[in-house]
Short mmCIF file of C-alpha atoms and ligand atoms in Angstrom, two decimals:
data_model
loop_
_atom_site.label_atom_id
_atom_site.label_comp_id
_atom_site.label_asym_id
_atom_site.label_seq_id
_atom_site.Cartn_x
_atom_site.Cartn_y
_atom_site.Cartn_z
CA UNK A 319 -37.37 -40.13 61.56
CA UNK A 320 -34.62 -37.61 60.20
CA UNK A 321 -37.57 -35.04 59.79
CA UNK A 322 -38.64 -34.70 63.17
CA UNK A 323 -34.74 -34.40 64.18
CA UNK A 324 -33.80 -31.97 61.97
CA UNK A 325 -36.70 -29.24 62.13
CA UNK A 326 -36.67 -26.35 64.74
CA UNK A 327 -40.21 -26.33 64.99
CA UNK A 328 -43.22 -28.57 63.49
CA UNK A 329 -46.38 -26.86 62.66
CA UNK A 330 -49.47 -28.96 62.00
CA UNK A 331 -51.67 -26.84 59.69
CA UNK A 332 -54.75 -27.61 59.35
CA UNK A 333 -55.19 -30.40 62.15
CA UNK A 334 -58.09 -32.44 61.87
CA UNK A 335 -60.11 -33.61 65.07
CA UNK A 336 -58.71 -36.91 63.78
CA UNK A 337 -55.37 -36.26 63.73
CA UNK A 338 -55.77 -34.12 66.96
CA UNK A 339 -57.34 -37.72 68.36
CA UNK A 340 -54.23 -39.64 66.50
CA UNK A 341 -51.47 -37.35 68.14
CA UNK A 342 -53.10 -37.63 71.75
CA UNK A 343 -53.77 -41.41 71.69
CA UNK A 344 -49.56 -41.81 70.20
CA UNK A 345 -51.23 -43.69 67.07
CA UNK A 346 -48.60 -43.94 64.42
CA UNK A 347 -50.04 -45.05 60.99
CA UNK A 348 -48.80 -42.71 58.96
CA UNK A 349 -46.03 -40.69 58.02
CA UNK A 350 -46.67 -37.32 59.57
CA UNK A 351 -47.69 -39.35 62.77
CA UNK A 352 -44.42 -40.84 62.98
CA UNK A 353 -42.86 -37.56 62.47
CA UNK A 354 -44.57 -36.47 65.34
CA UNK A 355 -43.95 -38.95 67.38
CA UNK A 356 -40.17 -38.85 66.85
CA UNK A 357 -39.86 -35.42 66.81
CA UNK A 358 -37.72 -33.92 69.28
CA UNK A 359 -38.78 -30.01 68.47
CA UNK A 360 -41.44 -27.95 69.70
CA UNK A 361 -44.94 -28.56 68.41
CA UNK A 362 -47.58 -26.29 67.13
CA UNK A 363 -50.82 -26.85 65.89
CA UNK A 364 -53.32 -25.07 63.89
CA UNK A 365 -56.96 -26.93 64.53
CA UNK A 366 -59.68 -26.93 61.57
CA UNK A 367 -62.88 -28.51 61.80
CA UNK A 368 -66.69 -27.49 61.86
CA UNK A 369 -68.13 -26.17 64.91
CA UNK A 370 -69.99 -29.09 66.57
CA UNK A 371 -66.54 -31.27 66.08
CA UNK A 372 -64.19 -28.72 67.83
CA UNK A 373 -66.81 -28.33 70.15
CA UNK A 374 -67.30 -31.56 71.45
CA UNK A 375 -65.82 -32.82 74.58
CA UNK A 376 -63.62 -35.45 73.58
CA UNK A 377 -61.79 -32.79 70.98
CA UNK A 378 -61.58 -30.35 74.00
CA UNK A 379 -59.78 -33.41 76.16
CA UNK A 380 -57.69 -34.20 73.38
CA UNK A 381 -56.84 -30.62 73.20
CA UNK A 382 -55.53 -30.14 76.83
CA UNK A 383 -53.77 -33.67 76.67
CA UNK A 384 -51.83 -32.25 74.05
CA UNK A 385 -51.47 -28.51 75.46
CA UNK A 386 -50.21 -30.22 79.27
CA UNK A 387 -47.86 -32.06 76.88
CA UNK A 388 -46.07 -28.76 75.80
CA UNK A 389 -47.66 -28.63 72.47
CA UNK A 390 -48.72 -24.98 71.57
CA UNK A 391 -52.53 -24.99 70.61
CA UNK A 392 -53.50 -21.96 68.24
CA UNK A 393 -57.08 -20.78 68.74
CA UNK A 394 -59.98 -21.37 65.84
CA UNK A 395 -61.34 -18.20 65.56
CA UNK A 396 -65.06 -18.10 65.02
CA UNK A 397 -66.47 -17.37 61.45
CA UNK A 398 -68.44 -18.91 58.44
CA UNK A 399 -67.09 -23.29 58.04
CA UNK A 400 -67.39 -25.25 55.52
CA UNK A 401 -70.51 -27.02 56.51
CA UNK A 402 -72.26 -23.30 56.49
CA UNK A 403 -72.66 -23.42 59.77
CA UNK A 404 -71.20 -20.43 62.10
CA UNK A 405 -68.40 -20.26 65.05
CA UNK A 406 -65.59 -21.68 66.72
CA UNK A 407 -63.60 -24.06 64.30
CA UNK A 408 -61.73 -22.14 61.09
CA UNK A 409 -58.33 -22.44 61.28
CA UNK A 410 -56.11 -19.67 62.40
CA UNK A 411 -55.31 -17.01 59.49
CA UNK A 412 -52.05 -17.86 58.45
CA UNK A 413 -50.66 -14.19 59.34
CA UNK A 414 -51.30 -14.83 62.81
CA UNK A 415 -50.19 -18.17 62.07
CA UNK A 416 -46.76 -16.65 60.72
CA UNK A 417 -47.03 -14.26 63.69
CA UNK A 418 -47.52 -17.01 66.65
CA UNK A 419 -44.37 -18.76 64.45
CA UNK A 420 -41.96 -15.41 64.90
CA UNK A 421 -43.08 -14.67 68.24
CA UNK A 422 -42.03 -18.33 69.31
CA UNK A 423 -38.71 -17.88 67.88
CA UNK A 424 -37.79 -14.22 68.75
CA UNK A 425 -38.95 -14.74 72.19
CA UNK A 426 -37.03 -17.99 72.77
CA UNK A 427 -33.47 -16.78 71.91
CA UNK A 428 -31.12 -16.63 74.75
CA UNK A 429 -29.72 -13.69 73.24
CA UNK A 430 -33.71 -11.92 73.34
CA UNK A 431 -33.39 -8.01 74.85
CA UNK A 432 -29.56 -7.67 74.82
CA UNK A 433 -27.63 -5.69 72.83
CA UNK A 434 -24.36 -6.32 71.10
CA UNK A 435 -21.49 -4.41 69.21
CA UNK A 436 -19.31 -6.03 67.12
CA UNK A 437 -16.31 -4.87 64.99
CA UNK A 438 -15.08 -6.14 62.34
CA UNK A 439 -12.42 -5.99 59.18
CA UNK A 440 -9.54 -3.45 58.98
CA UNK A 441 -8.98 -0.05 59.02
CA UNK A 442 -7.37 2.45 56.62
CA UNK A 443 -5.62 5.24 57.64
CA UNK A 444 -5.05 8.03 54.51
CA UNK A 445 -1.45 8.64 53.51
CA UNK A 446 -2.81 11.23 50.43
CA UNK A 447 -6.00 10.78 48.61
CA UNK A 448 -5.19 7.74 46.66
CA UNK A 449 -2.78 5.66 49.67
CA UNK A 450 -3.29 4.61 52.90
CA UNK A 451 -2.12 2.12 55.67
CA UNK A 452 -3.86 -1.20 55.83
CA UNK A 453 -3.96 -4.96 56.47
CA UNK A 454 -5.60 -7.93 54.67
CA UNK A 455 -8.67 -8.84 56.85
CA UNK A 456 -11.52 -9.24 54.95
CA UNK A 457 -14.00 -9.03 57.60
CA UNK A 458 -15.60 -12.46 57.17
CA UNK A 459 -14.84 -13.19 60.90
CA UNK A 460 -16.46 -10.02 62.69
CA UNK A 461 -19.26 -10.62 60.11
CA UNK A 462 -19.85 -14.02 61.55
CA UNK A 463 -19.86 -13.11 64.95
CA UNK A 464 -22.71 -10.45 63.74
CA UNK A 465 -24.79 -13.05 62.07
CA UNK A 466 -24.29 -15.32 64.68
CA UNK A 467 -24.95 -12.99 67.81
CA UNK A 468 -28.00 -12.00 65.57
CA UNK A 469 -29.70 -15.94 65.30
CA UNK A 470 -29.11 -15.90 69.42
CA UNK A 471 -31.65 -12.29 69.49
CA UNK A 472 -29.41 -10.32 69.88
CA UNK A 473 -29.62 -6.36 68.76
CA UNK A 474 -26.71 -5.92 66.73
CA UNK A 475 -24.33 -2.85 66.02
CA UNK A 476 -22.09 -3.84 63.51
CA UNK A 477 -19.30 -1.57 62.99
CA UNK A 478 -17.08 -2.44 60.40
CA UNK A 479 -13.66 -1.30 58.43
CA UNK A 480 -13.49 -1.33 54.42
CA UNK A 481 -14.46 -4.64 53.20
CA UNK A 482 -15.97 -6.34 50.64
CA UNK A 483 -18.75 -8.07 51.94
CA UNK A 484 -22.41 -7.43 51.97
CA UNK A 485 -25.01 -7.21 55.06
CA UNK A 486 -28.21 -8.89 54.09
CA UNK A 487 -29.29 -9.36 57.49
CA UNK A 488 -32.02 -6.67 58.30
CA UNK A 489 -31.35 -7.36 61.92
CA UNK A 490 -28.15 -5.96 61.88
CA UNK A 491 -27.18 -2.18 61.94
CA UNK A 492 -24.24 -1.85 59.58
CA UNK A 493 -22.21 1.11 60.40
CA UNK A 494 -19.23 1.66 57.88
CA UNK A 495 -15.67 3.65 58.76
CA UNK A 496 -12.68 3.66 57.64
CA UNK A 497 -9.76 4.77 59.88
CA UNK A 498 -9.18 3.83 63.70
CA UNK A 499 -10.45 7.34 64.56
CA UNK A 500 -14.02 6.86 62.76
CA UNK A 501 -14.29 3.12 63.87
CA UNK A 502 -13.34 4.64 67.72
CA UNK A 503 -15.97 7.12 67.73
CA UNK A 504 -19.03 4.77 66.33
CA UNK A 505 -18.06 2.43 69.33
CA UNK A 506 -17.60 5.10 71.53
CA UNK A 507 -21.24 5.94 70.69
CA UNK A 508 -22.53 2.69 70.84
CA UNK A 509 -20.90 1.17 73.74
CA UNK A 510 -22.90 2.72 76.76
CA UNK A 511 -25.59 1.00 75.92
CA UNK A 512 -24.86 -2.73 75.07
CA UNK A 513 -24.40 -5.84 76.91
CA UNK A 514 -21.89 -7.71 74.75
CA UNK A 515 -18.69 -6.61 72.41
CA UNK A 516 -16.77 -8.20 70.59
CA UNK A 517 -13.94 -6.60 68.97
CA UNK A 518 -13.26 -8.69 65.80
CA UNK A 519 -11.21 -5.66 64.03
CA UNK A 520 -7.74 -5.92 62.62
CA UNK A 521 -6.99 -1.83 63.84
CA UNK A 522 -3.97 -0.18 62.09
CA UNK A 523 -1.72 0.55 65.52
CA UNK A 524 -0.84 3.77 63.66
CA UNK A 525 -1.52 6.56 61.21
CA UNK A 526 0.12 8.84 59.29
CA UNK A 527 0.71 12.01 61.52
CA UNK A 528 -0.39 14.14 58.06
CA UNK A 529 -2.44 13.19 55.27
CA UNK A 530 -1.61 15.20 52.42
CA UNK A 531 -4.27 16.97 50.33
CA UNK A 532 -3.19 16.15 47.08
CA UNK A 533 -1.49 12.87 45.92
CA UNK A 534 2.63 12.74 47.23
CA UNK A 535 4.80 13.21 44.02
CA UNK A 536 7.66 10.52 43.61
CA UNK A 537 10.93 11.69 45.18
CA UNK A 538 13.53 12.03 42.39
CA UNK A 539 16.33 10.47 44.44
CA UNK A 540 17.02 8.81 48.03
CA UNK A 541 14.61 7.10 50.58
CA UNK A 542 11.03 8.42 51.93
CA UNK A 543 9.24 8.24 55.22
CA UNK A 544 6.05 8.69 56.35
CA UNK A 545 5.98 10.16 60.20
CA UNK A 546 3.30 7.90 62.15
CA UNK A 547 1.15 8.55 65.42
CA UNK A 548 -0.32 5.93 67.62
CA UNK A 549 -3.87 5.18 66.98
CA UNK A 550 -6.04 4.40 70.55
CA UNK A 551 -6.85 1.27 71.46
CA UNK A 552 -10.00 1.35 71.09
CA UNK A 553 -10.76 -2.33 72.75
CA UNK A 554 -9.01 -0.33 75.80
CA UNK A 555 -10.97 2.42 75.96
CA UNK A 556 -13.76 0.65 75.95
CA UNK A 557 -11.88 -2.03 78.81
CA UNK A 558 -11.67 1.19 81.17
CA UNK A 559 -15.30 1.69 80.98
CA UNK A 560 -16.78 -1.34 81.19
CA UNK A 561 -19.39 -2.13 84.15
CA UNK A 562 -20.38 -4.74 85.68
CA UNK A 563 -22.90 -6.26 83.46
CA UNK A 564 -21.16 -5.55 80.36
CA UNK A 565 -19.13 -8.37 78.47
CA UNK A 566 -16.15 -7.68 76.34
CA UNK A 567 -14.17 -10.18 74.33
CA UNK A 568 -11.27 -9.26 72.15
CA UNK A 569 -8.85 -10.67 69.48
CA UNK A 570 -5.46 -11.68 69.78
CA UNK A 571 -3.48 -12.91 66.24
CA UNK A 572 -0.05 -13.90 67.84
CA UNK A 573 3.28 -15.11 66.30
CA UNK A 574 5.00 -16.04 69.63
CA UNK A 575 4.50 -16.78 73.22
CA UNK A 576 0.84 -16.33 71.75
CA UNK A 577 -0.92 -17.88 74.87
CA UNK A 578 1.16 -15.84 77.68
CA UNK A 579 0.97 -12.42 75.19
CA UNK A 580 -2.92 -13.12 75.08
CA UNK A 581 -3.46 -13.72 78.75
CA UNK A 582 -1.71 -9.79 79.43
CA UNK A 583 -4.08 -8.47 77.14
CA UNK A 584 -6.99 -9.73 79.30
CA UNK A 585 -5.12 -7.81 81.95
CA UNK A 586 -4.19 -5.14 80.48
CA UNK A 587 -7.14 -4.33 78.28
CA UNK A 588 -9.92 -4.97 81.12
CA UNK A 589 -11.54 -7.65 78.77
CA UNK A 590 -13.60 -10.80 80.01
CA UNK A 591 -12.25 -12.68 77.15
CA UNK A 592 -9.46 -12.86 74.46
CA UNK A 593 -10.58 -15.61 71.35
CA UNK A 594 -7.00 -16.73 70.42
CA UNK A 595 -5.75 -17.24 66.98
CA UNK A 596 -2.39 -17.92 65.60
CA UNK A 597 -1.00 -17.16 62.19
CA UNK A 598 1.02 -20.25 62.37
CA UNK A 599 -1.67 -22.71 62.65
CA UNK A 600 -2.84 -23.95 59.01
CA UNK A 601 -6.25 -22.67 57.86
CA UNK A 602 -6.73 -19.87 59.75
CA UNK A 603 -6.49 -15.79 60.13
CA UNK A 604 -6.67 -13.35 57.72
CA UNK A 605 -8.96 -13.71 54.08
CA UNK A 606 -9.33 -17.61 54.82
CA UNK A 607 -12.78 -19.18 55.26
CA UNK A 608 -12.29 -21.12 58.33
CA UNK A 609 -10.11 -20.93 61.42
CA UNK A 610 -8.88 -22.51 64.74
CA UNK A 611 -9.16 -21.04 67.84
CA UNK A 612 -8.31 -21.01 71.69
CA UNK A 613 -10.75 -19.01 74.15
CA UNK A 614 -9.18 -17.77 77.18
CA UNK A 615 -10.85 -16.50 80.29
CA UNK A 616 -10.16 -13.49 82.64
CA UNK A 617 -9.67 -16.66 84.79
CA UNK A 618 -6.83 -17.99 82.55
CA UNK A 619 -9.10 -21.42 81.67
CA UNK A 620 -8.10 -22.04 78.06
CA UNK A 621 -11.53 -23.98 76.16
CA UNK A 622 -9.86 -24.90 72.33
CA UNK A 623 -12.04 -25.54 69.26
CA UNK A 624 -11.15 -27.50 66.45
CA UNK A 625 -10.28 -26.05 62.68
CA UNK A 626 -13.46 -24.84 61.43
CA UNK A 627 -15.66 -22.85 59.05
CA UNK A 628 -15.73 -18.89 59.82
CA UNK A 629 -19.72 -19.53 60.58
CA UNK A 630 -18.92 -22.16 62.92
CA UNK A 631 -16.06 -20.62 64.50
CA UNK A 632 -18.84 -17.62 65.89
CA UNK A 633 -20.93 -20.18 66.57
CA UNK A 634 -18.64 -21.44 69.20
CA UNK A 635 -17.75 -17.88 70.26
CA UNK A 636 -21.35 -16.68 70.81
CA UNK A 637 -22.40 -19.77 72.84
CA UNK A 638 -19.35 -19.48 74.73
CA UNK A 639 -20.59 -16.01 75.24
CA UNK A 640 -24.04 -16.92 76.69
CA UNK A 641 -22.81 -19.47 79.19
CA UNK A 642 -20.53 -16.83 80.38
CA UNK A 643 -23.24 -14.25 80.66
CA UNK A 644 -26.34 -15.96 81.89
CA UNK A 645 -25.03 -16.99 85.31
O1 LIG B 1568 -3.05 -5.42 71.04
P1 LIG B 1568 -3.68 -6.12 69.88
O2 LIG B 1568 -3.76 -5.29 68.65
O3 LIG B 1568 -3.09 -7.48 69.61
O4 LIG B 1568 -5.17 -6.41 70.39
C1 LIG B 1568 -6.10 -7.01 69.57
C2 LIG B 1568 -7.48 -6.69 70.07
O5 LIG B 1568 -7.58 -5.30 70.33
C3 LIG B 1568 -8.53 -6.99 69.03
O6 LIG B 1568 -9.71 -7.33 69.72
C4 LIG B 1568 -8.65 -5.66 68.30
O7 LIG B 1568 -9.93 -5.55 67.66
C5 LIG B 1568 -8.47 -4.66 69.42
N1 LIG B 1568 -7.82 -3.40 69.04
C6 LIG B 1568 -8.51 -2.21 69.11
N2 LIG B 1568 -7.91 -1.03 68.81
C7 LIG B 1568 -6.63 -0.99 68.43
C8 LIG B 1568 -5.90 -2.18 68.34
C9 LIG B 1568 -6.53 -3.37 68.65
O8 LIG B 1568 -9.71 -2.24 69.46
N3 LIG B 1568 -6.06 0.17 68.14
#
């Protein structure tokens, strides 16, 4: 039954002592039966019946067959039933229902209690008001890794560079910057106290040394520079501070020798991880909607993933994250 594959939870509300007597015998002569029955999710039930029903023994034993089976049993509070009669049997308000529902979820996350900063898009750096230095990532990978940190529980700092796209995920703090300096300090701020990072940012590896005040006038003849200073690294900074129980996985877009470049930067950036990506391959970097990636370990063990969407790609990356950090 595709049903009882494809849900993440199944939720029997109201349950009738019949059906309650149906799902503990395995009976299967109907559809939501069979549902049950092949359902490989978790199982919660909502009971509703009158008071000398729920109270009889052979509901109670059909109960705990069910609850030493794993299935989650909500309690019938007492009140006014159907039958006029008073007590134990209404079913469960559906707030608490919707409560017992988030609970099971947000308590069930691998990524429950931990806290992660992510970066994400590009940064500007200010030439004169109206020009700066930048790049073309869009942000829709750092984004991802949000989201996707986010489904696993995680609490999630999201600092990100200009871009284009929207947050719509209450979950996730959205703080926005522009240049390397601005997106340097908000990690710098938020770094002490997470548990993962993951530095999705394309960061301009300079800036102008001045920004002018008012908007640079054309030069009438000959050629025109623009002095530039190094930005920080910021994935570095954060690589020389890093304890113990904090992860840290970076980015590495190479043209050449992109496997042996990426395995320094582990070394030379303190990071745990570097996710791999090479302009050359078809489909992926900058502004696209999917990519292919390589994961390397401070161990040098290369896992590779196959060309896919942007959503699926952090997918990958966060799960490779939380076998990594719940040894
Ligand atoms: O050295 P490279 O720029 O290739 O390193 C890429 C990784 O370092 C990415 O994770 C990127 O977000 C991070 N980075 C940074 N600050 C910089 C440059 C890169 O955090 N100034």
């Amino acid at each position: 039954m595709e049903l009882g594959l494809w849900g993440d939870l199944m939720l029997i509300a109201p349950i009738t002592a019949n059906t309650l007597s149906k799902l503990a015998s395995g009976a299967c002569d109907n559809f939501l039966l069979a549902t049950f029955l092949s359902a490989k999710c978790p199982v919660m039930l909502a009971p509703a019946m009158d008071l000398d029903m729920y109270s009889n023994s052979a509901t109670q034993d059909n109960l705990d067959v069910l609850k030493k089976r794993g299935i989650t049993v909500l309690d019938s509070p007492s009140g006014e039933l159907a039958s006029g009669l008073c007590g134990k049997g209404r079913m469960e308000e559906p707030e608490e229902i919707a409560n017992a529902i988030e609970d099971f979820f947000t308590s069930n996350k691998p990524l429950t209690g931990r806290k992660a900063l992510v970066t994400a898009g590009p940064t500007y750096e200010n030439i004169d008001p109206v020009r700066f230095i930048g790049n073309y990532s869009s942000g829709k990978m750092g984004f991802a890794i949000a989201e996707a940190l986010s489904n696993q529980g995680a609490q999630v700092t999201l600092v990100s560079g200009p871009s284009a796209l929207q947050n719509t995920n209450p979950d996730i703090k959205l703080i926005k910057v522009t240049s390397a300096l601005e997106m340097m300090e908000a990690c710098e701020n938020a770094f002490p106290t997470v548990n993962i990072t993951v530095m999705a940012a394309a960061v301009s590896d300079y800036r102008p040394r001045v920004t002018a005040d008012s908007k640079i006038k054309r030069e009438k003849k000959g050629a025109f520079s623009i002095d530039l200073i190094p930005n920080p690294d910021i994935i570095k900074t954060l690589g020389s501070a890093k304890t113990d129980s904090q992860y840290l996985l970076g980015f590495a877009l190479e043209t050449n020798n992109a496997e042996e470049n990426a395995k320094k930067k582990i070394i030379s950036k303190n990071l745990d991880a570097i996710v791999l990506n090479s302009l050359k391959e078809k489909g992926a970097g900058f502004g696209v909607d999917t990519n292919k990636i390589s994961i390397i370990d401070s161990d040098n063990k290369i896992t590779r993933f196959e060309l896919k969407s942007k959503a699926d790609v952090a997918s990958d990356i966060v799960d490779f994250i939380i076998t990594r950090t719940s040894k």
